[in-house]
Amino acid sequence: MASAVEIDAMRRALELARRGPRGLNPQVGAVILSPAGDILAEGYHRGAGTAHAEVVALSQLSPDAARGATAVVTLEPCNHTGRTGPCALALIEAGIARVVYALDDPTDTAAGGADRLRAAGVDVEQGPEADAAEELVQDWTALQRTGRPHVTVKWAQSLDGRAAADDGTSQWITGPSARRDVHARRAQTDAIVAGTGTVRSDDPALTARADDGSLLEGQPVPVIIGESETASDAAVRRHPRDPLFYSTHDLHAVLGDLAEQGVQRVFVEGGPTLASAFVREGLADELLVYIAPVLLGGSRLALGDVGVPSIDAAKRMSVASVTSLGDDLLIVARPAVPGPRSPETVSATAGENEGVA
């Protein structure tokens, strides 16, 4: 069982890990403790191709200074040789006596470091601060498991489930607190996705903005899906990040390409048609549903066909949280059971919108 000193060191390792860049590699931090529990060295992974967190920490010590010490790491030390060598071997050669790590490595190529350490006589403990470590790398671990980015699908709706009034007007269903929350979430994602229908009808900027309209520091890459051309003077073409355009209807192919470009988290904000397509294909890892206390009636539903022919085929969701945002509610829900991964292509051009800007 991890000691109080080791748990404190793990929390410090998590702080260090957050300094590293997000991308195709996980954010990892490491702390080396002396046998007495004092911090000898620290390190974090600075990006693909650079030394891993454990090696960075060890490099700060003189030869034999780590002998008998404890390494506290947020992710299981790797057991493979890529652009860098296996961290498990580096720890063994440094004379580390004990390793405490938070999460198992989910990849087939790098996993097994804990077993290698144990085989070499190193005492290994797994588990402290696992939830915090999982939250830190959840996008990366999802990418390893599925081969695609983590997908959040967002929409705003009335109490009766409408995304717009019957005349098509939709700005704004929700109030300023909800819109502020949306922009904050945009700033934390890698890519924001909309359909060509939404771009054509609503001309959204797809930026992350403050209340005064100024741009937030984090800006997602705008991704436009659909066969229609995007006008040369469309607002999205003035986005601070170069937009990506996909004419294919195959959402799996789009997500695969985004993954290859280092995108870990996708925010889908393109209206009912696009939202329904992602849900129908089993590609929605998380739903953000903003509900305003208004009634609209009519035919402009917030969600369309999601591939549910009968109640027995309903896509069961687990509610993660319910939050009040001014007069509105935000429900965060995730699939209770992973949905099917259909290889069939789907139409992904959004024709309606619920306030994307």
Short mmCIF file of C-alpha atoms in Angstrom, two decimals:
data_model
loop_
_atom_site.label_atom_id
_atom_site.label_comp_id
_atom_site.label_asym_id
_atom_site.label_seq_id
_atom_site.Cartn_x
_atom_site.Cartn_y
_atom_site.Cartn_z
CA MET A 1 0.00 0.00 0.00
CA ALA A 2 1.28 3.45 -0.88
CA SER A 3 2.37 5.61 2.03
CA ALA A 4 1.17 9.16 2.70
CA VAL A 5 4.53 10.46 1.45
CA GLU A 6 4.17 8.49 -1.78
CA ILE A 7 0.63 9.75 -2.30
CA ASP A 8 1.85 13.33 -1.86
CA ALA A 9 4.61 12.59 -4.35
CA MET A 10 2.03 11.22 -6.81
CA ARG A 11 0.04 14.44 -6.54
CA ARG A 12 3.22 16.35 -7.28
CA ALA A 13 3.91 14.06 -10.25
CA LEU A 14 0.44 14.84 -11.60
CA GLU A 15 1.18 18.57 -11.33
CA LEU A 16 4.37 18.04 -13.28
CA ALA A 17 2.59 15.92 -15.90
CA ARG A 18 0.19 18.77 -16.68
CA ARG A 19 3.15 20.88 -17.82
CA GLY A 20 3.75 18.55 -20.74
CA PRO A 21 2.08 19.06 -24.12
CA ARG A 22 -1.01 17.17 -25.16
CA GLY A 23 -0.73 15.25 -28.39
CA LEU A 24 0.09 11.78 -29.61
CA ASN A 25 1.86 10.97 -26.35
CA PRO A 26 0.47 10.98 -22.80
CA GLN A 27 1.26 13.63 -20.20
CA VAL A 28 3.39 11.86 -17.57
CA GLY A 29 5.17 13.07 -14.45
CA ALA A 30 7.69 11.39 -12.14
CA VAL A 31 9.19 12.03 -8.70
CA ILE A 32 12.18 10.21 -7.21
CA LEU A 33 12.09 9.82 -3.40
CA SER A 34 15.00 8.95 -1.16
CA PRO A 35 14.60 6.02 1.28
CA ALA A 36 13.80 8.68 3.91
CA GLY A 37 11.00 10.13 1.74
CA ASP A 38 12.75 13.28 0.54
CA ILE A 39 12.37 14.40 -3.08
CA LEU A 40 15.60 13.76 -4.96
CA ALA A 41 14.49 14.67 -8.48
CA GLU A 42 11.47 15.41 -10.65
CA GLY A 43 10.62 15.20 -14.33
CA TYR A 44 7.85 15.21 -16.90
CA HIS A 45 7.50 14.17 -20.52
CA ARG A 46 8.02 17.14 -22.85
CA GLY A 47 6.70 15.60 -26.04
CA ALA A 48 7.13 12.90 -28.67
CA GLY A 49 10.73 11.82 -29.18
CA THR A 50 11.99 13.35 -25.93
CA ALA A 51 13.05 11.51 -22.79
CA HIS A 52 10.23 10.07 -20.71
CA ALA A 53 9.43 11.48 -17.27
CA GLU A 54 11.33 8.81 -15.33
CA VAL A 55 14.47 9.25 -17.41
CA VAL A 56 14.28 13.03 -17.09
CA ALA A 57 14.17 12.69 -13.31
CA LEU A 58 16.99 10.15 -13.22
CA SER A 59 19.17 12.35 -15.41
CA GLN A 60 19.26 14.95 -12.64
CA LEU A 61 21.01 12.54 -10.27
CA SER A 62 24.62 11.51 -10.04
CA PRO A 63 25.50 7.82 -10.60
CA ASP A 64 24.18 5.56 -7.81
CA ALA A 65 22.19 8.44 -6.24
CA ALA A 66 18.94 6.66 -7.07
CA ARG A 67 20.04 3.30 -5.64
CA GLY A 68 17.48 2.18 -3.07
CA ALA A 69 15.14 5.08 -3.93
CA THR A 70 11.45 5.05 -4.87
CA ALA A 71 10.14 6.24 -8.24
CA VAL A 72 6.60 7.64 -8.21
CA VAL A 73 5.14 7.82 -11.73
CA THR A 74 1.69 8.72 -13.04
CA LEU A 75 1.75 5.99 -15.73
CA GLU A 76 3.23 2.49 -15.70
CA PRO A 77 6.87 2.69 -16.84
CA CYS A 78 7.07 1.63 -20.47
CA ASN A 79 8.55 -1.69 -21.54
CA HIS A 80 9.45 -1.06 -25.15
CA THR A 81 12.05 0.64 -27.30
CA GLY A 82 10.71 3.33 -29.61
CA ARG A 83 12.40 6.66 -30.13
CA THR A 84 13.53 6.24 -26.51
CA GLY A 85 14.46 3.15 -24.53
CA PRO A 86 12.27 1.29 -22.00
CA CYS A 87 11.81 3.25 -18.78
CA ALA A 88 11.42 0.04 -16.78
CA LEU A 89 14.99 -0.94 -17.72
CA ALA A 90 16.30 2.54 -16.92
CA LEU A 91 14.80 2.32 -13.43
CA ILE A 92 16.27 -1.13 -12.88
CA GLU A 93 19.74 -0.06 -14.02
CA ALA A 94 19.57 3.01 -11.76
CA GLY A 95 19.03 0.77 -8.75
CA ILE A 96 15.48 1.92 -7.94
CA ALA A 97 14.11 -0.30 -5.18
CA ARG A 98 10.42 0.58 -5.39
CA VAL A 99 8.08 1.95 -8.06
CA VAL A 100 4.66 3.41 -7.35
CA TYR A 101 2.51 4.20 -10.40
CA ALA A 102 -1.10 5.29 -10.89
CA LEU A 103 -2.29 3.74 -14.16
CA ASP A 104 -1.51 0.68 -16.22
CA ASP A 105 -0.26 1.44 -19.72
CA PRO A 106 -3.15 0.60 -22.11
CA THR A 107 -0.97 -0.05 -25.18
CA ASP A 108 0.11 -3.50 -26.29
CA THR A 109 3.56 -2.28 -27.30
CA ALA A 110 4.51 -0.40 -24.12
CA ALA A 111 2.69 -2.36 -21.38
CA GLY A 112 4.45 -4.86 -19.16
CA GLY A 113 6.84 -2.51 -17.41
CA ALA A 114 5.47 -3.42 -13.99
CA ASP A 115 6.05 -7.13 -14.61
CA ARG A 116 9.58 -6.45 -15.82
CA LEU A 117 10.31 -4.44 -12.70
CA ARG A 118 8.96 -7.17 -10.42
CA ALA A 119 10.99 -9.80 -12.25
CA ALA A 120 14.10 -7.74 -11.50
CA GLY A 121 13.27 -7.66 -7.78
CA VAL A 122 11.77 -4.16 -7.67
CA ASP A 123 8.84 -3.65 -5.29
CA VAL A 124 5.90 -2.34 -7.35
CA GLU A 125 2.69 -0.68 -6.16
CA GLN A 126 -0.17 0.43 -8.45
CA GLY A 127 -3.20 2.56 -7.75
CA PRO A 128 -2.75 5.80 -5.77
CA GLU A 129 -4.50 8.81 -7.36
CA ALA A 130 -5.66 6.60 -10.23
CA ASP A 131 -8.79 8.65 -10.88
CA ALA A 132 -6.84 11.90 -11.23
CA ALA A 133 -4.27 10.20 -13.44
CA GLU A 134 -7.00 8.69 -15.62
CA GLU A 135 -8.65 12.09 -16.04
CA LEU A 136 -5.30 13.56 -17.08
CA VAL A 137 -4.75 11.07 -19.90
CA GLN A 138 -8.31 9.97 -20.70
CA ASP A 139 -8.16 11.40 -24.21
CA TRP A 140 -4.88 9.62 -24.92
CA THR A 141 -6.07 6.30 -23.43
CA ALA A 142 -9.30 6.53 -25.45
CA LEU A 143 -7.19 7.05 -28.55
CA GLN A 144 -5.16 3.93 -27.72
CA ARG A 145 -8.27 1.82 -27.15
CA THR A 146 -10.31 2.97 -30.13
CA GLY A 147 -7.82 4.44 -32.60
CA ARG A 148 -9.82 7.66 -32.73
CA PRO A 149 -10.23 10.83 -30.66
CA HIS A 150 -12.61 11.17 -27.74
CA VAL A 151 -15.86 12.64 -29.10
CA THR A 152 -18.17 14.99 -27.20
CA VAL A 153 -21.48 15.78 -28.90
CA LYS A 154 -23.18 18.98 -27.73
CA TRP A 155 -26.58 20.43 -28.40
CA ALA A 156 -28.97 22.92 -26.84
CA GLN A 157 -32.68 22.29 -26.67
CA SER A 158 -35.99 23.45 -25.27
CA LEU A 159 -37.80 21.52 -22.56
CA ASP A 160 -39.78 19.76 -25.29
CA GLY A 161 -36.66 18.67 -27.14
CA ARG A 162 -36.55 21.24 -29.94
CA ALA A 163 -33.36 22.77 -31.30
CA ALA A 164 -35.11 25.66 -33.06
CA ALA A 165 -38.47 27.27 -33.62
CA ASP A 166 -40.50 26.15 -36.63
CA ASP A 167 -39.21 29.11 -38.67
CA GLY A 168 -35.65 27.89 -38.10
CA THR A 169 -34.56 30.57 -35.62
CA SER A 170 -32.43 29.20 -32.80
CA GLN A 171 -30.19 31.93 -31.36
CA TRP A 172 -30.36 31.91 -28.49
CA ILE A 173 -32.27 29.05 -26.85
CA THR A 174 -30.03 29.06 -23.80
CA GLY A 175 -28.81 31.96 -21.69
CA PRO A 176 -25.41 33.61 -21.20
CA SER A 177 -24.22 31.22 -18.47
CA ALA A 178 -24.72 28.21 -20.71
CA ARG A 179 -23.03 29.93 -23.65
CA ARG A 180 -20.10 30.88 -21.43
CA ASP A 181 -19.75 27.22 -20.43
CA VAL A 182 -19.76 26.14 -24.07
CA HIS A 183 -16.98 28.55 -24.99
CA ALA A 184 -14.88 27.43 -22.03
CA ARG A 185 -15.25 23.83 -23.20
CA ARG A 186 -14.38 24.78 -26.76
CA ALA A 187 -11.13 26.27 -25.48
CA GLN A 188 -10.20 22.95 -23.89
CA THR A 189 -10.73 20.79 -26.96
CA ASP A 190 -8.52 20.07 -29.96
CA ALA A 191 -11.07 20.29 -32.76
CA ILE A 192 -14.61 21.59 -33.18
CA VAL A 193 -16.76 19.90 -35.81
CA ALA A 194 -19.69 21.30 -37.80
CA GLY A 195 -21.48 20.30 -40.98
CA THR A 196 -21.55 22.29 -44.19
CA GLY A 197 -25.27 22.85 -43.72
CA THR A 198 -24.68 24.71 -40.49
CA VAL A 199 -21.80 26.68 -41.97
CA ARG A 200 -23.94 27.69 -44.92
CA SER A 201 -27.06 28.61 -42.95
CA ASP A 202 -25.60 30.17 -39.79
CA ASP A 203 -22.05 31.18 -40.74
CA PRO A 204 -20.57 30.28 -37.30
CA ALA A 205 -17.09 31.46 -36.33
CA LEU A 206 -16.39 28.23 -34.35
CA THR A 207 -14.03 30.11 -32.06
CA ALA A 208 -13.73 30.05 -28.26
CA ARG A 209 -14.58 33.51 -26.96
CA ALA A 210 -14.85 35.48 -23.72
CA ASP A 211 -17.95 37.45 -22.74
CA ASP A 212 -16.58 40.57 -24.44
CA GLY A 213 -16.08 38.71 -27.71
CA SER A 214 -12.30 38.47 -27.42
CA LEU A 215 -10.65 35.16 -28.29
CA LEU A 216 -9.69 32.81 -25.49
CA GLU A 217 -6.16 31.43 -25.38
CA GLY A 218 -7.16 27.94 -26.45
CA GLN A 219 -8.66 27.68 -29.94
CA PRO A 220 -9.86 24.38 -31.44
CA VAL A 221 -9.15 23.54 -35.06
CA PRO A 222 -12.42 23.98 -37.01
CA VAL A 223 -13.43 20.85 -38.93
CA ILE A 224 -16.13 21.08 -41.58
CA ILE A 225 -17.78 17.90 -42.87
CA GLY A 226 -19.93 17.69 -45.97
CA GLU A 227 -19.94 17.87 -49.76
CA SER A 228 -21.13 21.48 -50.11
CA GLU A 229 -18.55 24.16 -50.76
CA THR A 230 -17.78 26.60 -47.97
CA ALA A 231 -18.00 30.20 -49.14
CA SER A 232 -14.73 32.08 -49.48
CA ASP A 233 -16.01 34.79 -47.13
CA ALA A 234 -17.39 32.37 -44.49
CA ALA A 235 -16.57 33.35 -40.91
CA VAL A 236 -14.85 30.02 -40.30
CA ARG A 237 -12.22 30.91 -42.92
CA ARG A 238 -11.15 33.78 -40.63
CA HIS A 239 -10.59 31.40 -37.72
CA PRO A 240 -7.15 31.75 -36.05
CA ARG A 241 -6.55 28.06 -36.86
CA ASP A 242 -6.62 26.80 -40.46
CA PRO A 243 -9.91 24.93 -41.01
CA LEU A 244 -9.95 21.32 -42.16
CA PHE A 245 -12.51 20.34 -44.78
CA TYR A 246 -13.76 16.77 -45.35
CA SER A 247 -16.08 15.98 -48.24
CA THR A 248 -16.42 12.32 -47.19
CA HIS A 249 -19.53 11.14 -45.34
CA ASP A 250 -17.48 8.53 -43.47
CA LEU A 251 -17.15 9.82 -39.90
CA HIS A 252 -14.83 6.95 -38.98
CA ALA A 253 -12.41 8.04 -41.70
CA VAL A 254 -12.56 11.66 -40.54
CA LEU A 255 -11.81 10.72 -36.93
CA GLY A 256 -9.02 8.41 -38.03
CA ASP A 257 -7.38 11.20 -39.99
CA LEU A 258 -7.74 13.62 -37.06
CA ALA A 259 -6.12 11.05 -34.76
CA GLU A 260 -3.13 10.81 -37.09
CA GLN A 261 -2.76 14.58 -36.80
CA GLY A 262 -2.58 14.39 -33.00
CA VAL A 263 -6.18 15.37 -32.26
CA GLN A 264 -7.29 13.70 -29.02
CA ARG A 265 -10.56 15.46 -28.23
CA VAL A 266 -13.31 16.43 -30.66
CA PHE A 267 -16.25 18.73 -29.87
CA VAL A 268 -19.23 18.21 -32.21
CA GLU A 269 -21.44 21.29 -32.49
CA GLY A 270 -22.97 21.03 -35.91
CA GLY A 271 -26.72 20.76 -35.45
CA PRO A 272 -29.22 17.85 -35.25
CA THR A 273 -28.16 16.04 -38.44
CA LEU A 274 -24.50 15.86 -37.52
CA ALA A 275 -25.16 15.11 -33.85
CA SER A 276 -27.53 12.29 -34.81
CA ALA A 277 -24.94 10.82 -37.19
CA PHE A 278 -22.26 10.62 -34.49
CA VAL A 279 -24.70 9.08 -32.00
CA ARG A 280 -26.06 6.64 -34.57
CA GLU A 281 -22.57 5.42 -35.44
CA GLY A 282 -21.67 4.80 -31.80
CA LEU A 283 -19.02 7.52 -31.94
CA ALA A 284 -20.35 9.76 -29.15
CA ASP A 285 -18.31 9.16 -26.00
CA GLU A 286 -20.01 11.98 -24.14
CA LEU A 287 -23.16 14.06 -24.57
CA LEU A 288 -23.55 17.64 -23.37
CA VAL A 289 -27.23 18.57 -23.42
CA TYR A 290 -28.07 22.16 -22.50
CA ILE A 291 -31.78 22.46 -21.64
CA ALA A 292 -33.54 25.81 -21.57
CA PRO A 293 -36.86 26.30 -19.74
CA VAL A 294 -38.78 27.19 -22.90
CA LEU A 295 -41.33 25.40 -25.07
CA LEU A 296 -41.06 25.63 -28.85
CA GLY A 297 -43.15 22.82 -30.30
CA GLY A 298 -42.98 22.11 -33.99
CA SER A 299 -40.82 19.74 -35.97
CA ARG A 300 -37.29 21.04 -35.32
CA LEU A 301 -36.13 18.23 -33.05
CA ALA A 302 -32.76 18.47 -31.32
CA LEU A 303 -31.93 14.91 -32.39
CA GLY A 304 -33.07 12.86 -35.35
CA ASP A 305 -32.59 9.24 -36.36
CA VAL A 306 -30.02 7.61 -34.06
CA GLY A 307 -30.58 4.05 -35.25
CA VAL A 308 -33.13 2.98 -32.65
CA PRO A 309 -35.95 1.01 -34.35
CA SER A 310 -37.59 -0.09 -31.07
CA ILE A 311 -37.43 0.49 -27.33
CA ASP A 312 -35.38 -2.69 -26.94
CA ALA A 313 -32.63 -1.10 -29.06
CA ALA A 314 -32.53 2.14 -27.06
CA LYS A 315 -29.06 3.57 -26.52
CA ARG A 316 -28.77 3.53 -22.75
CA MET A 317 -26.90 6.42 -21.18
CA SER A 318 -25.40 7.04 -17.75
CA VAL A 319 -25.86 10.54 -16.34
CA ALA A 320 -22.50 11.78 -15.10
CA SER A 321 -23.68 15.17 -13.83
CA VAL A 322 -26.51 17.71 -13.83
CA THR A 323 -25.50 21.35 -13.42
CA SER A 324 -27.53 24.55 -13.16
CA LEU A 325 -26.28 27.32 -15.44
CA GLY A 326 -28.42 30.35 -14.77
CA ASP A 327 -31.94 29.36 -15.81
CA ASP A 328 -30.65 26.43 -17.87
CA LEU A 329 -29.55 22.91 -17.05
CA LEU A 330 -26.55 21.01 -18.39
CA ILE A 331 -26.78 17.23 -18.43
CA VAL A 332 -23.55 15.33 -19.09
CA ALA A 333 -24.22 11.74 -20.13
CA ARG A 334 -22.07 8.88 -21.39
CA PRO A 335 -22.94 5.51 -22.93
CA ALA A 336 -23.79 2.99 -20.25
CA VAL A 337 -22.46 0.29 -22.56
CA PRO A 338 -20.14 1.02 -25.52
CA GLY A 339 -22.21 1.38 -28.64
CA PRO A 340 -21.70 -0.51 -31.91
CA ARG A 341 -18.98 0.57 -34.31
CA SER A 342 -20.70 0.32 -37.69
CA PRO A 343 -18.41 0.45 -40.75
CA GLU A 344 -21.19 1.88 -42.88
CA THR A 345 -20.90 5.47 -43.97
CA VAL A 346 -23.46 8.06 -42.98
CA SER A 347 -24.54 11.47 -44.13
CA ALA A 348 -22.88 14.10 -41.99
CA THR A 349 -24.08 17.41 -43.37
CA ALA A 350 -26.00 19.39 -40.79
CA GLY A 351 -29.02 21.30 -42.02
CA GLU A 352 -30.21 22.83 -38.76
CA ASN A 353 -28.43 24.40 -35.84
CA GLU A 354 -29.03 25.23 -32.20
CA GLY A 355 -26.91 28.31 -31.80
CA VAL A 356 -23.44 27.36 -33.04
CA ALA A 357 -21.23 30.43 -33.30
#
